[in-house]
Amino acid sequence: MKILIATASLAIAATIAATSPAAAQEAFQGPYAGIEAGWNKNKIDRAETDIGRADVRTSQDSATAGIFAGYNQKVSDRIVLSAEAGFSMGFDDAVTRTTGSTLASIDPEYNFDLGVRAGYLVNDKTLIYARGGYQNLRASVRINDATASRYNKDTFDGWSVGGGVERMLTERVSARLEYRYSDLGGSDTKFERHQVLAGVAYHF
């Protein structure tokens, strides 16, 4: 329901922007903001947390939705560099494993990211790009075993890489499709995330 409401809101805004008079806007130059939604897969082998080691060893597919904002800078006729920040949440994305009386669960609550994009304009309205950056995820952690039942909040952070294509639909509205891989693990944690995201942005 949240995804539908957010998508409908941006669609209305995009329609208003497309039909309202506006000054000429150079494509992929300047600030922008938008929403995105798509598929998310959390894959966790093990996680060293504040309440102990969680041996999850499974994965979970889910939906995700979020917002993003950034700034495009054309450094040549065909090259665009961008800085971008985003915030997102998943839906039914807890990764849980139960073996006998032992339970290990990591339930992501929200995620934010800071990244950069490097893109190439294949024509005046279409940008293909690669991206990379920093990811930070807040999650609820639960571990039940023979010794005790423990619950706490924890933070996982790491890096992400990906790429996609973005096309201007009007002078100020664009749509994009992107794949992103994130590694939220460390020496004692193996936590991977795969995402396919579709987004719509308004360029100011």
Coordinates of C-alpha atoms in Angstrom, one line a residue, residues 13-164:
A13 CA 3.5 15.5 -9.5
A14 CA 5.1 14.3 -12.8
T15 CA 1.8 15.0 -14.7
I16 CA 1.5 18.5 -13.3
A17 CA 5.2 19.2 -14.0
A18 CA 4.8 17.9 -17.6
T19 CA 1.7 20.1 -18.3
S20 CA 2.9 23.2 -16.5
P21 CA 4.9 25.9 -18.3
A22 CA 8.6 25.9 -17.3
A23 CA 11.9 27.3 -18.3
A24 CA 14.0 25.2 -20.7
Q25 CA 15.9 22.6 -18.7
E26 CA 19.2 21.1 -19.8
A27 CA 19.0 17.4 -19.4
F28 CA 21.0 15.8 -16.6
Q29 CA 22.3 19.0 -15.2
G30 CA 21.5 20.2 -11.7
P31 CA 19.6 18.9 -8.6
Y32 CA 17.0 16.2 -8.7
A33 CA 14.8 14.1 -6.3
G34 CA 12.6 11.1 -6.7
I35 CA 11.2 7.8 -5.5
E36 CA 12.1 4.2 -6.4
A37 CA 10.7 0.8 -5.7
G38 CA 11.5 -2.8 -6.7
W39 CA 12.9 -6.2 -5.8
N40 CA 15.3 -6.8 -2.9
K41 CA 17.1 -10.0 -1.9
N42 CA 18.9 -10.2 1.5
K43 CA 21.3 -13.1 1.7
I44 CA 22.9 -13.7 5.1
D45 CA 25.3 -16.5 6.0
R46 CA 26.4 -15.4 9.4
A47 CA 26.4 -12.1 11.3
E48 CA 28.5 -11.0 14.3
T49 CA 26.1 -8.8 16.3
D50 CA 26.1 -7.0 19.6
I51 CA 24.2 -9.9 21.2
G52 CA 26.3 -12.7 19.6
R53 CA 26.8 -14.6 16.4
A54 CA 23.7 -15.2 14.3
D55 CA 24.0 -18.2 12.0
V56 CA 21.2 -17.4 9.6
R57 CA 22.5 -19.2 6.4
T58 CA 19.5 -18.3 4.2
S59 CA 18.0 -15.5 2.1
Q60 CA 14.8 -13.6 1.7
D61 CA 13.2 -12.0 -1.3
S62 CA 11.0 -8.9 -0.7
A63 CA 9.7 -5.6 -2.0
T64 CA 11.5 -2.3 -1.3
A65 CA 10.7 1.4 -1.7
G66 CA 12.5 4.6 -1.0
I67 CA 13.4 8.2 -1.9
F68 CA 16.6 9.7 -3.3
A69 CA 18.1 13.1 -4.1
G70 CA 21.2 14.2 -5.9
Y71 CA 23.0 16.5 -8.2
N72 CA 24.1 16.0 -11.8
Q73 CA 27.1 17.7 -13.3
K74 CA 27.8 17.5 -17.0
V75 CA 31.6 17.6 -17.3
S76 CA 31.5 17.3 -21.1
D77 CA 28.9 17.0 -23.8
R78 CA 28.5 13.2 -23.1
I79 CA 29.9 12.6 -19.6
V80 CA 27.7 13.2 -16.4
L81 CA 28.9 12.8 -12.8
S82 CA 26.4 12.7 -10.0
A83 CA 26.4 12.7 -6.2
E84 CA 23.4 11.0 -4.6
A85 CA 21.8 10.1 -1.2
G86 CA 18.9 7.7 -0.6
F87 CA 16.7 6.3 2.1
S88 CA 14.7 3.0 1.8
M89 CA 12.7 0.4 3.6
G90 CA 11.9 -3.2 2.9
F91 CA 8.6 -5.1 3.3
D92 CA 8.6 -8.5 4.9
D93 CA 12.3 -8.8 4.4
A94 CA 13.3 -10.5 7.7
V95 CA 15.9 -13.3 7.2
T96 CA 15.1 -16.0 9.7
R97 CA 16.3 -19.5 10.3
T98 CA 15.0 -22.0 12.8
T99 CA 16.7 -25.3 13.7
G100 CA 15.1 -27.2 16.5
S101 CA 15.0 -24.9 19.5
T102 CA 17.5 -22.4 17.9
L103 CA 16.4 -19.3 16.1
A104 CA 18.4 -16.6 14.4
S105 CA 16.7 -13.6 12.8
I106 CA 17.8 -10.4 11.2
D107 CA 15.0 -8.0 10.3
P108 CA 16.1 -4.9 8.4
E109 CA 14.2 -1.7 9.4
Y110 CA 15.7 1.0 7.1
N111 CA 18.7 1.7 5.0
F112 CA 20.5 4.8 3.8
D113 CA 23.2 5.2 1.2
L114 CA 25.6 7.8 -0.1
G115 CA 27.0 7.3 -3.6
V116 CA 28.4 8.7 -6.9
R117 CA 27.4 7.9 -10.5
A118 CA 29.5 8.2 -13.7
G119 CA 27.3 8.2 -16.8
Y120 CA 27.5 8.5 -20.6
L121 CA 24.9 10.1 -22.7
V122 CA 24.1 7.8 -25.6
N123 CA 21.8 10.6 -26.9
D124 CA 20.5 13.9 -25.5
K125 CA 17.8 12.1 -23.3
T126 CA 19.3 8.8 -22.4
L127 CA 22.1 8.2 -19.8
I128 CA 23.8 4.9 -19.0
Y129 CA 25.7 4.9 -15.8
A130 CA 27.8 3.0 -13.2
R131 CA 27.5 3.7 -9.5
G132 CA 29.2 3.0 -6.2
G133 CA 29.0 4.1 -2.7
Y134 CA 28.4 3.5 1.0
Q135 CA 25.5 1.6 2.6
N136 CA 24.2 1.7 6.2
L137 CA 21.4 -0.6 7.4
R138 CA 19.6 -0.7 10.7
A139 CA 18.1 -4.0 11.8
S140 CA 16.5 -5.9 14.6
V141 CA 18.4 -9.0 15.7
R142 CA 16.9 -11.9 17.6
I143 CA 18.8 -15.0 18.8
N144 CA 17.2 -17.8 20.7
D145 CA 19.3 -20.8 21.7
A146 CA 19.8 -23.2 24.6
T147 CA 21.4 -20.5 26.8
A148 CA 18.9 -17.6 26.4
S149 CA 16.6 -15.5 24.2
R150 CA 18.2 -12.3 23.2
Y151 CA 17.0 -9.3 21.2
N152 CA 18.6 -6.0 20.2
K153 CA 19.1 -3.4 17.4
D154 CA 22.3 -3.5 15.3
T155 CA 23.9 -1.6 12.4
F156 CA 25.5 -3.2 9.3
D157 CA 27.4 -1.0 6.9
G158 CA 29.5 -1.6 3.8
W159 CA 29.8 -0.7 0.1
S160 CA 27.6 -1.0 -3.0
V161 CA 28.2 -1.1 -6.8
G162 CA 25.7 -1.2 -9.7
G163 CA 24.6 0.4 -12.8
G164 CA 21.5 1.4 -14.8

